[in-house]
Coordinates of C-alpha atoms in Angstrom, one line a residue:
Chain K
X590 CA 0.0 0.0 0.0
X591 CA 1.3 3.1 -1.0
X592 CA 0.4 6.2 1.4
X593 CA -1.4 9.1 -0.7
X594 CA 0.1 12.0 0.6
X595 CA 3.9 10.5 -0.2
X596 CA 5.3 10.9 -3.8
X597 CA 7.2 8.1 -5.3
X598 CA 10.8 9.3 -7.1
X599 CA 9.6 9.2 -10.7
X600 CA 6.7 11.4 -9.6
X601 CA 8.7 13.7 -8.1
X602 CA 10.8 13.7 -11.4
X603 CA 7.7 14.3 -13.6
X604 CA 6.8 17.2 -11.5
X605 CA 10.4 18.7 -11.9
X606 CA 9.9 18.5 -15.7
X607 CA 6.9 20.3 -15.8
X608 CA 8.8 22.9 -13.3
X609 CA 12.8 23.5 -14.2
X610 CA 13.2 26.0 -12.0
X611 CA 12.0 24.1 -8.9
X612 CA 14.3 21.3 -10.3
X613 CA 17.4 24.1 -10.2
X614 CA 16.5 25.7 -7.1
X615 CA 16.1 22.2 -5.1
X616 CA 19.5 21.2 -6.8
X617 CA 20.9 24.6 -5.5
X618 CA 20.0 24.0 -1.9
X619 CA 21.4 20.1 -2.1
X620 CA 25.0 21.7 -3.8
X621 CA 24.9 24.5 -0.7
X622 CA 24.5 22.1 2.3
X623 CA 26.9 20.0 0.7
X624 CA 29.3 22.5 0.4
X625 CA 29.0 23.7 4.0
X626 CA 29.1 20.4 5.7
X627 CA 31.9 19.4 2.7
X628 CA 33.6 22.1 4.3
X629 CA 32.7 21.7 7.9
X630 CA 34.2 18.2 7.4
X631 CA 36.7 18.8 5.6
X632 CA 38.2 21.5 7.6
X633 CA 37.8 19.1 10.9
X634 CA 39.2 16.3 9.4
X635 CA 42.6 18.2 7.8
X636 CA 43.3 19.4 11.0
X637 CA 42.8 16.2 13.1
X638 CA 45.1 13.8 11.1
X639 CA 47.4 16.3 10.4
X640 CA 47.5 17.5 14.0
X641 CA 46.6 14.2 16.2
X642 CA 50.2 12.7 15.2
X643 CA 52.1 15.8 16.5
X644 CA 50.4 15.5 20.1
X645 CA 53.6 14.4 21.7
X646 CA 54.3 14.2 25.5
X647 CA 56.9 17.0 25.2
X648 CA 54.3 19.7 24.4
X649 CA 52.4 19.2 27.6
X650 CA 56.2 19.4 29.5
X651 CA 55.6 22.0 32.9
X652 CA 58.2 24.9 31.3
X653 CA 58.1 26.3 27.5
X654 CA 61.6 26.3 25.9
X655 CA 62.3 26.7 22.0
X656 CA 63.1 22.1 22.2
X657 CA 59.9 21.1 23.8
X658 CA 57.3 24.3 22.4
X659 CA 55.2 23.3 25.5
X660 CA 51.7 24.1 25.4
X661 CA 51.2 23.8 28.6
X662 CA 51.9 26.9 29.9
X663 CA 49.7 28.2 27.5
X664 CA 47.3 25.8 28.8
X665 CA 46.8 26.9 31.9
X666 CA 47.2 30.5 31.4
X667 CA 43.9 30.1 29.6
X668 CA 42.6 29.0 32.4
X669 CA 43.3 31.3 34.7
X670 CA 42.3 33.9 31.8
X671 CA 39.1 32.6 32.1
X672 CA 38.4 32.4 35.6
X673 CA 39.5 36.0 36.3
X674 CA 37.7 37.2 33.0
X675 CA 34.3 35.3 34.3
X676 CA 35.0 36.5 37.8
X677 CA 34.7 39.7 36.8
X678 CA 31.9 39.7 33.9
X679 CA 29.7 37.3 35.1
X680 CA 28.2 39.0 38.1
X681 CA 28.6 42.4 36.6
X682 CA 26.4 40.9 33.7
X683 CA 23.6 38.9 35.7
X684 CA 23.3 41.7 37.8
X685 CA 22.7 44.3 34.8
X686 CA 20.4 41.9 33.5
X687 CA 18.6 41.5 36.9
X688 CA 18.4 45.4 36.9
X689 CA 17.0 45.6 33.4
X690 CA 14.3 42.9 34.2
X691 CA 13.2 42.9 36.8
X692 CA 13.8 46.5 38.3
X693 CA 13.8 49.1 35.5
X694 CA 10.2 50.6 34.6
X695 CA 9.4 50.2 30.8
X696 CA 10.3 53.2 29.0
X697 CA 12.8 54.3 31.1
X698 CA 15.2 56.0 28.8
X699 CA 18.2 55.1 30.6
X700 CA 17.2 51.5 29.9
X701 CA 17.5 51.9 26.0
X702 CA 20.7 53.8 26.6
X703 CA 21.8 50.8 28.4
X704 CA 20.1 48.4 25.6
X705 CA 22.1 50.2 22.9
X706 CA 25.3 50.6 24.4
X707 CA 25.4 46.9 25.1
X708 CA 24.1 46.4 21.2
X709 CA 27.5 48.6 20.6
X710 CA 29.9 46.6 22.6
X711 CA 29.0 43.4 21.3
X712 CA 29.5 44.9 17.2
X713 CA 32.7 46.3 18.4
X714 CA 36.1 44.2 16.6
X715 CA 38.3 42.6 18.9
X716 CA 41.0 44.3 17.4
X717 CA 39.5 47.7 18.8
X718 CA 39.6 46.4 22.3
X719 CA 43.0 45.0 21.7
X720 CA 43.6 48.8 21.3
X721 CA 41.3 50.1 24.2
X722 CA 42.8 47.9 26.7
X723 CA 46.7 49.3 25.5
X724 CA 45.6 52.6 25.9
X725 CA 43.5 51.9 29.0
X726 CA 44.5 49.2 30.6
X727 CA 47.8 48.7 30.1
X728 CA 49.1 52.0 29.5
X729 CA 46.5 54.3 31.1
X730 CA 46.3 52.3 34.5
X731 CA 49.8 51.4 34.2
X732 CA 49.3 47.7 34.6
X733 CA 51.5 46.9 31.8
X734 CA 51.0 43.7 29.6
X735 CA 49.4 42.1 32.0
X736 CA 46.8 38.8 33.0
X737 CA 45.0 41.7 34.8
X738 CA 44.9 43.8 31.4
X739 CA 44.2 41.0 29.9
X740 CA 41.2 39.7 31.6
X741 CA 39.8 42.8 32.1
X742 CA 39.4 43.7 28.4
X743 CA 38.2 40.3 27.7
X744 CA 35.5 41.0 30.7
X745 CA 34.4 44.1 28.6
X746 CA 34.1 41.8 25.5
X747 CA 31.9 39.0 26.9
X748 CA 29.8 41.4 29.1
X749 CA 26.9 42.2 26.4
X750 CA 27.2 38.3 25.5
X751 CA 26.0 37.5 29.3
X752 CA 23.9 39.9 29.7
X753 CA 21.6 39.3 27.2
X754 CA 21.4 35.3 27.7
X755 CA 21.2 36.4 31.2
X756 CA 18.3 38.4 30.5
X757 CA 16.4 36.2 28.0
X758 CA 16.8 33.5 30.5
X759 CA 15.2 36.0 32.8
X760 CA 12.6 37.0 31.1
X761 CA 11.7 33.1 30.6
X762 CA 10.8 32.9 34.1
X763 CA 7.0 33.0 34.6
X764 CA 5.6 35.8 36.4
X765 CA 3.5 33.5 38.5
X766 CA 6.8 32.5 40.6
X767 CA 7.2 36.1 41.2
X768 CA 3.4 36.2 42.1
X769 CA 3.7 33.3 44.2
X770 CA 6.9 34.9 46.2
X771 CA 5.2 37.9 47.2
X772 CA 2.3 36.6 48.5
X773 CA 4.0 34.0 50.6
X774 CA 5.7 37.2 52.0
X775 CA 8.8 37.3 50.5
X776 CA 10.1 41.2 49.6
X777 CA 11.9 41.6 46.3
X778 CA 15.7 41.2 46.9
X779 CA 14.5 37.4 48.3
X780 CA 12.2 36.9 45.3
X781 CA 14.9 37.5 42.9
X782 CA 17.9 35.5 44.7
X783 CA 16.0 32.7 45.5
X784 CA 13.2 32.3 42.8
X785 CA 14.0 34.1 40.0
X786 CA 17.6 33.6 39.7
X787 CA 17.4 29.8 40.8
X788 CA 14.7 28.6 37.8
X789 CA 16.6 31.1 35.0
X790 CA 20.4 29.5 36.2
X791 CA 20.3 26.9 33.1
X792 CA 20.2 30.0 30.8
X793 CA 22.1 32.1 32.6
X794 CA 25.0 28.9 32.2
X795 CA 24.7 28.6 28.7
X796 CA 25.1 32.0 28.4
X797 CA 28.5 32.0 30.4
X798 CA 29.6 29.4 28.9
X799 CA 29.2 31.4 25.3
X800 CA 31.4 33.6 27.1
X801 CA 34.0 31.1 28.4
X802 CA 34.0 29.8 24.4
X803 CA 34.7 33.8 23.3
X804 CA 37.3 33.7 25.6
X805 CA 39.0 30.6 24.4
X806 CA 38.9 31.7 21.0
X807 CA 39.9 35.1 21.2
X808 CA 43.7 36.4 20.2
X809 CA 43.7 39.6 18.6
X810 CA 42.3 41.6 22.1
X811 CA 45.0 39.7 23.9
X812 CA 48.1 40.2 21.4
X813 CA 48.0 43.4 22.7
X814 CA 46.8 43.4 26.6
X815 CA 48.4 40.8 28.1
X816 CA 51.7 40.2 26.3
X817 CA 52.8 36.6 24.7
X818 CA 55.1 35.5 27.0
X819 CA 54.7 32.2 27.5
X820 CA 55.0 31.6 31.1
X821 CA 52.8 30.6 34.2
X822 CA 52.4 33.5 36.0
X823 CA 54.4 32.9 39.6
X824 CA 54.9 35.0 42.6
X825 CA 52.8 37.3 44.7
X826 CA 52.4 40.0 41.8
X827 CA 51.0 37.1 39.4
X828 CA 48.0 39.2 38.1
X829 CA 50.8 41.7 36.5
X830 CA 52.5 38.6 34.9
X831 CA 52.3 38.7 31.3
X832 CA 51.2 35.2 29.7
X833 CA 49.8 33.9 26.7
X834 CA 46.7 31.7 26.2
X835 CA 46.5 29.0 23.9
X836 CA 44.9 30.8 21.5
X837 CA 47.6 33.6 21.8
X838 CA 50.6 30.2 21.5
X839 CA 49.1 29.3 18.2
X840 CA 49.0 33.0 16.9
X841 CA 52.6 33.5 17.9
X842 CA 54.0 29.9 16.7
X843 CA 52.4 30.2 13.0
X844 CA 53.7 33.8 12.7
X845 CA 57.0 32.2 13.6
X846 CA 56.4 29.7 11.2
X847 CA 59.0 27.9 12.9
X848 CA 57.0 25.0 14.5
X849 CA 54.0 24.5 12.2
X850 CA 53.6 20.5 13.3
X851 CA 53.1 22.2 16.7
X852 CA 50.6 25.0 15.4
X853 CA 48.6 21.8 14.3
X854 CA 48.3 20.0 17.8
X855 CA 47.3 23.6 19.0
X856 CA 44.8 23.5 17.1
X857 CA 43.2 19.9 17.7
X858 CA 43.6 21.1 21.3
X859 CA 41.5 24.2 20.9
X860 CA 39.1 22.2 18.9
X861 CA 39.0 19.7 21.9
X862 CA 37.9 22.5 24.1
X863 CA 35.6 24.2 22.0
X864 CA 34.0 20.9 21.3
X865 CA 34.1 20.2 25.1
X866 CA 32.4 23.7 25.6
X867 CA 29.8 23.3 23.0
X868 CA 28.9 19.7 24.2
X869 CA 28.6 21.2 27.8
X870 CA 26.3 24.1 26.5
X871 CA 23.9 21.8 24.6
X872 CA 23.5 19.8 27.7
X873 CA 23.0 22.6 29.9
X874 CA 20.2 23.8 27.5
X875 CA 18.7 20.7 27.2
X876 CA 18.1 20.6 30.8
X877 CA 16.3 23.8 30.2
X878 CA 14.3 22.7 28.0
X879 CA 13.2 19.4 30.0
X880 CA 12.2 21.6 33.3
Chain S
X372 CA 16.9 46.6 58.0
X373 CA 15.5 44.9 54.7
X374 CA 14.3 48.0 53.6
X375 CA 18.3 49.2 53.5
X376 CA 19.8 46.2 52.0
X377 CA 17.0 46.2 49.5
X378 CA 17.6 49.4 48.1
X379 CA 21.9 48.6 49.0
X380 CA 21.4 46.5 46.0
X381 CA 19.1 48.0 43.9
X382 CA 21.8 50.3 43.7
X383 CA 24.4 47.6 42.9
X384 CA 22.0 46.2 40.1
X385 CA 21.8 49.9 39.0
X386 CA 26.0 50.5 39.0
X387 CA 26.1 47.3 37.6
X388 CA 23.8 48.0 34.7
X389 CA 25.3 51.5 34.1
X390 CA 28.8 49.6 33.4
X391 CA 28.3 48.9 29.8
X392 CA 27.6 52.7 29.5
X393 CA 30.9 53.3 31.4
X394 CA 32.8 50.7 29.5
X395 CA 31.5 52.6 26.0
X396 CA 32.5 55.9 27.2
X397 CA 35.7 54.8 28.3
X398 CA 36.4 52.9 24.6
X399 CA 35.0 56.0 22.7
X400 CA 36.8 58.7 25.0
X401 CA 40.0 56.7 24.5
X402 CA 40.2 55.9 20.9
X403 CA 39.1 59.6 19.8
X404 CA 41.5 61.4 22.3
X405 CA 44.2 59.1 21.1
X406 CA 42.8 59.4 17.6
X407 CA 41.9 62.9 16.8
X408 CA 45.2 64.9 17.4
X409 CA 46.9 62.2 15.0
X410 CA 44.3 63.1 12.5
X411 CA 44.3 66.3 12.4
X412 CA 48.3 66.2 12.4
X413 CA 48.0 64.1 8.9
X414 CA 45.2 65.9 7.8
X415 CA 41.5 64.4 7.9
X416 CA 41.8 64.3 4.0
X417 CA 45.1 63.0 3.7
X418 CA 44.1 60.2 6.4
X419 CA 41.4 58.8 4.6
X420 CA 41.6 59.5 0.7
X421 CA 45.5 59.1 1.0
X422 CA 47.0 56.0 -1.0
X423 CA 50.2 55.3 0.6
X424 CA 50.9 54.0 3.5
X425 CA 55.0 54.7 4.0
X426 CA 55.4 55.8 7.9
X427 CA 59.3 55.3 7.6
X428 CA 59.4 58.1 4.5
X429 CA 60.3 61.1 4.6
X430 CA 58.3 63.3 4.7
X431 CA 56.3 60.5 5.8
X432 CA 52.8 59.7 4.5
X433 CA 49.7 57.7 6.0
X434 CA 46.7 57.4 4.0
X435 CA 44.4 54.2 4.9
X436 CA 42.4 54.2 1.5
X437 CA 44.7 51.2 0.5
X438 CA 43.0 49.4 3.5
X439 CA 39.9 51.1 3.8
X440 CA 38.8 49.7 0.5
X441 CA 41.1 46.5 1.1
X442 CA 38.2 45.9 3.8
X443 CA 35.3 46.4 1.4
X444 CA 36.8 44.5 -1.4
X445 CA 37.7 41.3 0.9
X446 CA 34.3 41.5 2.8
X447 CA 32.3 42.1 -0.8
X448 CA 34.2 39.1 -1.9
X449 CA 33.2 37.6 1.9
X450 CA 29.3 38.0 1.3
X451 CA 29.6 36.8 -2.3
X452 CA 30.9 33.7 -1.4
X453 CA 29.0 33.5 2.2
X454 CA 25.4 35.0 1.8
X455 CA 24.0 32.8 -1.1
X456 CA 25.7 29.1 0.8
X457 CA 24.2 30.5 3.9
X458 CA 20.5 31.1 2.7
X459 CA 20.2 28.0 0.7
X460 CA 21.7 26.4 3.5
X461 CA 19.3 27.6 6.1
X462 CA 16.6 26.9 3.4
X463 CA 17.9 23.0 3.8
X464 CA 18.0 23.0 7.0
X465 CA 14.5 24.8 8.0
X466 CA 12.2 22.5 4.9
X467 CA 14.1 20.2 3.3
X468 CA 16.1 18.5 5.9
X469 CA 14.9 15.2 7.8
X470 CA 14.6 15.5 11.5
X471 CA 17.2 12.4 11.9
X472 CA 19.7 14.6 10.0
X473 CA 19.2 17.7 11.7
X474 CA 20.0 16.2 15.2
X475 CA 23.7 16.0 13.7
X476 CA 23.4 18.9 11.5
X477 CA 22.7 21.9 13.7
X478 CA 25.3 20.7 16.4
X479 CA 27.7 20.8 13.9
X480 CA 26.7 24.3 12.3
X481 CA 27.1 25.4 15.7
X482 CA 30.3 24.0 16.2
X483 CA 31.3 25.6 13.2
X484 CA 30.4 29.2 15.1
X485 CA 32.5 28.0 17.7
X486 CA 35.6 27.5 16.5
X487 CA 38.3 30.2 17.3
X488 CA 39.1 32.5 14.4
X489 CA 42.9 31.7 14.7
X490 CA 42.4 28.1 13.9
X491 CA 40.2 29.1 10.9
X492 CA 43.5 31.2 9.8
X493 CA 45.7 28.5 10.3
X494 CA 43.1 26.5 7.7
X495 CA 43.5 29.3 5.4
X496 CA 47.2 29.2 5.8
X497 CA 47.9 25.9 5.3
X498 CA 45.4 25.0 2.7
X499 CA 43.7 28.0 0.7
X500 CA 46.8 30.0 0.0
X501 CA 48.9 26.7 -1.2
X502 CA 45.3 25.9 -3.4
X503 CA 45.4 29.2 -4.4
X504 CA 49.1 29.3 -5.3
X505 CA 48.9 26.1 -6.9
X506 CA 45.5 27.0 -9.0
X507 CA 45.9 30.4 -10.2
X508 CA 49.8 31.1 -9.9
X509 CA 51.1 34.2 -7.8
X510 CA 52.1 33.8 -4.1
X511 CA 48.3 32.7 -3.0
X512 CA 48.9 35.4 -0.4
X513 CA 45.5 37.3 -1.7
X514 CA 41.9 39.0 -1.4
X515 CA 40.8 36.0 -3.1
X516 CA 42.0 33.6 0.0
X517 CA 41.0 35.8 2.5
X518 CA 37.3 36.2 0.7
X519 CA 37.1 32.7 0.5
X520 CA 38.1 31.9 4.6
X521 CA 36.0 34.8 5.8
X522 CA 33.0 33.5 3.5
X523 CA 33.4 30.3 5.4
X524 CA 33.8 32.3 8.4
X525 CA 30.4 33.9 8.2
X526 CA 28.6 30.8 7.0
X527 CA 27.5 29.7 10.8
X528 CA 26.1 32.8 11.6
X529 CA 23.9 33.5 8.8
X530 CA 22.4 30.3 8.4
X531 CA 21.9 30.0 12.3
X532 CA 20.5 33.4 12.1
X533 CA 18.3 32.9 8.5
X534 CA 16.8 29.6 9.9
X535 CA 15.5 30.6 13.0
X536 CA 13.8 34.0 10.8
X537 CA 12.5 31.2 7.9
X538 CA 11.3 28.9 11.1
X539 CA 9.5 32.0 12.7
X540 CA 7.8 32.4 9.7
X541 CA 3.5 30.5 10.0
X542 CA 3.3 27.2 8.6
X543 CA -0.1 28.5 6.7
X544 CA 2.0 30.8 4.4
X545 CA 4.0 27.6 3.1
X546 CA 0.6 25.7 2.7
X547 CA -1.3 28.2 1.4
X548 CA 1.2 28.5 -1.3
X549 CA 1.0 25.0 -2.1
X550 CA -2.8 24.8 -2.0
X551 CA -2.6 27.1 -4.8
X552 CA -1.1 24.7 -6.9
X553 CA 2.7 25.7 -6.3
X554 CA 6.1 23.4 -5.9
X555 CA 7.4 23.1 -2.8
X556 CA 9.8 25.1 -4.0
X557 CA 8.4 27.7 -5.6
X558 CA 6.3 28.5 -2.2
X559 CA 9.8 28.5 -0.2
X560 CA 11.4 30.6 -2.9
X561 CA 8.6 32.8 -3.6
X562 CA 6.4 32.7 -0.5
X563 CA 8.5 32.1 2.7
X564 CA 12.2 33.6 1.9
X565 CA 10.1 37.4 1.0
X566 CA 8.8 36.7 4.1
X567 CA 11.6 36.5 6.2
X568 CA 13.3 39.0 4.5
X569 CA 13.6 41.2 7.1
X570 CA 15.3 38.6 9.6
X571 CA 17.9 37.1 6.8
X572 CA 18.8 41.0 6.1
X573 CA 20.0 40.6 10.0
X574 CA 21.6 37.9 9.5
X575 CA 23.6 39.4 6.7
X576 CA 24.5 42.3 8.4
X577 CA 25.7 40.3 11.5
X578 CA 27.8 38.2 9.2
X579 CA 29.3 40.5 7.3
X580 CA 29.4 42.8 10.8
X581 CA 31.9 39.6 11.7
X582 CA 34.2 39.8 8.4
X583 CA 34.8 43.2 9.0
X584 CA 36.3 43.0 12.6
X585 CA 38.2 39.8 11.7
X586 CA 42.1 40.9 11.6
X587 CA 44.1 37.6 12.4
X588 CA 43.4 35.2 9.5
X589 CA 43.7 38.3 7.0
X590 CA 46.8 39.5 8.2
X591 CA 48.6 36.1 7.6
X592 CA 46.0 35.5 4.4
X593 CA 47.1 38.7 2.4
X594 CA 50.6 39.7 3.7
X595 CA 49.5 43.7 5.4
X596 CA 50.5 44.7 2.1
X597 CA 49.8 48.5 2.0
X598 CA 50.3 49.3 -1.9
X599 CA 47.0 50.6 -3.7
X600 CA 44.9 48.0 -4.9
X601 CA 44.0 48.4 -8.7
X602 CA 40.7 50.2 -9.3
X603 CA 41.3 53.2 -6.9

């Protein structure tokens, strides 16, 4: 039995003939999602084989030298990049966002100022806060190339990203929890720390860790805040270290062009993370979506 | 007491809200007082309309057009390449694809977003400058290899951005089209893409918006070569 709403191939054909340019367009789509995922694949697969056999112990050694071209370092300075940077956005963002949702009245004009001037940081190349944090941070504030300088320009770039997932997430929340919080008694500072904030934390996580995947990714900002030396910062003063993330490592070995095999297990390893991240968002999300 | 450490943080919520204001000031306030008094040393005019870029001459010259239309050329050549992948992409991915597919497929368009600009310059690097080299002669160092990795760049964002305006758009357009007696693609083509014209226009902008600000994967992809480019 054949169902009647299902067309069998040579139908389909006929119907084409009758209709070339359906034929053309639907061939158009096919050769486009081809070519992206062609690409996607392609560009994935390149950098895997040629990469995965240049992981070698001696890039994950504790010190970089010019024998071993350790990673590590790198490594962890990204780390530490990361916490500081979130240390610093994240609260300033969920609290912006908590301001604009649930305090602000609507058509407040300072609100749209606020609105807009995220819209702006967010269009804003990374190359032009590279150059904001030289002027400000490290020259300005005299930090000098610095994980502080560093961080805190990076903080400026992922602050709009939080704020609106922050928000949306916010927003999400039904009003009846509020509702249901202040008739139980509960004033407004309580309502939002332990009601509002608790039910929106899946999408305010996803939402960091956007930010956490910016931060990863980003060199250009970071070229020119916190230096490329590629050291663990050490001592009492380490927030005025400079240091290099990984991202920053695999800028500054392929404009060497020196240790390309090395630039290639960089790059798996950045992949790794951002797959890592990405795989850690989509489950957050998807707990969102099941509560 | 509550009534103080409510409004304590209210006012928190408020300073914190206020620091994206601060932080544009700050940006604008630094790159124009840095900025202006180097412009109007050159010359506004000289600045932007003038075609050498030789800071070691003397008397030394700095004119940006070179790079000013540099930019527009590689991004034109970005959206060329991007835009029409993107759409018909999106267009796949919103009507034609099968739902088994699209559990793989939109996890990996997204993981195309998420990959750091500096690896896709390395890709370009290692493999569209040799293709280019090896395809069309020259040194491959060109607008043509960084059109091609920022088209690629941009591809996530607009077809993330175009599917969700082509999803937003009411099922009864699509079968209303069809009812009248048109192809399933002549009602996406004709009927649904008008429609969510507004929302793919964002997610051109956004894309190109992202080719613009990219400097990495172009610096290594065409060499900060500051002669004028032909046609200016």
């Amino acid at each position: 039995m054949e169902s009647i709403n299902k067309r069998s191939y040579m139908q389909k054909l006929k119907a084409y003939k009758r209709n070339p340019i359906s034929l053309v367009l639907s061939l158009l789509v096919m050769l486009s999602t081809i070519l992206t995922i062609g690409i996607l694949l392609f560009l994935i697969g390149y950098i895997m084989i040629k990469g995965i056999p240049n992981i070698k112990p001696e890039l994950f050694q504790w010190e970089y030298n010019t024998l071993n071209v350790s990673l590590m370092p790198a490594l962890i300075n990204t780390v530490i990049m990361t916490l500081i940077s979130l240390l610093i956005a994240a609260p300033i963002g969920v609290f912006s966002a908590i301001y604009l949702v649930e305090y602000a009245k609507k058509g407040n004009k300072l609100v749209s100022i606020i609105r807009i001037t995220a819209e702006t940081l967010s269009g804003i190349p990374s190359i032009v806060y590279g150059l904001f944090g030289l002027l400000f941070f490290v020259t300005a504030l005299g930090w000098g190339m610095s994980l502080l300088a560093g961080a805190f320009t990076l903080s400026i770039m992922i602050l709009p990203l939080i704020m609106r997932t922050t928000e949306e997430a916010l927003k999400a929340v039904p009003n009846s929890y509020r509702e249901g919080s202040y008739g139980l008694g509960a004033g407004k500072l309580r309502t939002v720390f332990k009601i509002v904030l608790p039910s929106a934390m899946p999408g305010i996580l996803a939402g960091v860790i956007l930010g956490i995947g910016r931060i990863v990714g980003e060199s250009a900002a970071l070229i020119y805040t916190a230096g490329t030396v590629a050291e663990i910062p050490k001592g009492s003063d380490f927030l005025f270290d400079s240091t290099r993330t990984l991202s920053v490592h695999m800028y500054a070995l392929t404009s060497e062009g020196l240790y390309v095999d090395q630039s290639y297990a960089t790059a798996v390893i950045l992949f790794i993370i951002v797959v890592l991240i990405n795989c850690l968002a989509g489950f957050i999300s998807k707990k969102l979506s099941k509560v | 007491m509550t009534k103080y450490k409510e409004s304590i943080m209210k006012a928190i919520f408020f300073a914190a809200a206020c620091t994206s204001i601060l932080a544009v000031t700050l940006i604008c306030l630094f790159l124009f007082i840095n900025g202006i008094p180097a412009m109007t040393k050159i010359g506004i005019f000289d600045f932007l309309m003038g075609t050498t870029w030789k800071p070691n001459n003397t008397p030394p010259s700095f004119g940006i057009l070179p790079m000013i239309l540099g930019s527009i050329y590689v991004t034109a050549g970005a959206a060329v390449i991007g835009v029409p992948i993107g759409i018909l992409t999106a267009v796949f991915m919103a009507h034609y694809c099968p739902s088994k597919l699209y559990r793989i497929l939109k996890p990996a368009i997204n993981l195309l977003a998420g990959i750091p600009s500096i690896v896709y310059g390395f890709f370009g690097l290692v493999v569209i400058v040799p293709f280019i080299r090896d395809t069309f002669g020259g040194d491959g160092n060109s607008m043509l290899a960084a059109s091609i990795l920022l088209g690629i760049m941009i591809l996530p964002t607009i077809v993330g951005i175009s599917e969700s305006a082509i999803r937003a758009i009411p099922q009864s357009y699509y079968e209303g089209a069809l009812a009248l007696g048109a192809s399933h693609e002549r009602s996406i083509f004709f009927v649904i893409l008008p429609a969510a014209k507004s929302g793919i226009m964002a997610a051109i902008v956004l894309g190109i918006g992202r080719a613009i600000g990219e400097t990495m994967q172009s610096s290594w992809l065409q060499e900060t070569r500051q002669e004028c480019l032909p046609g200016c």
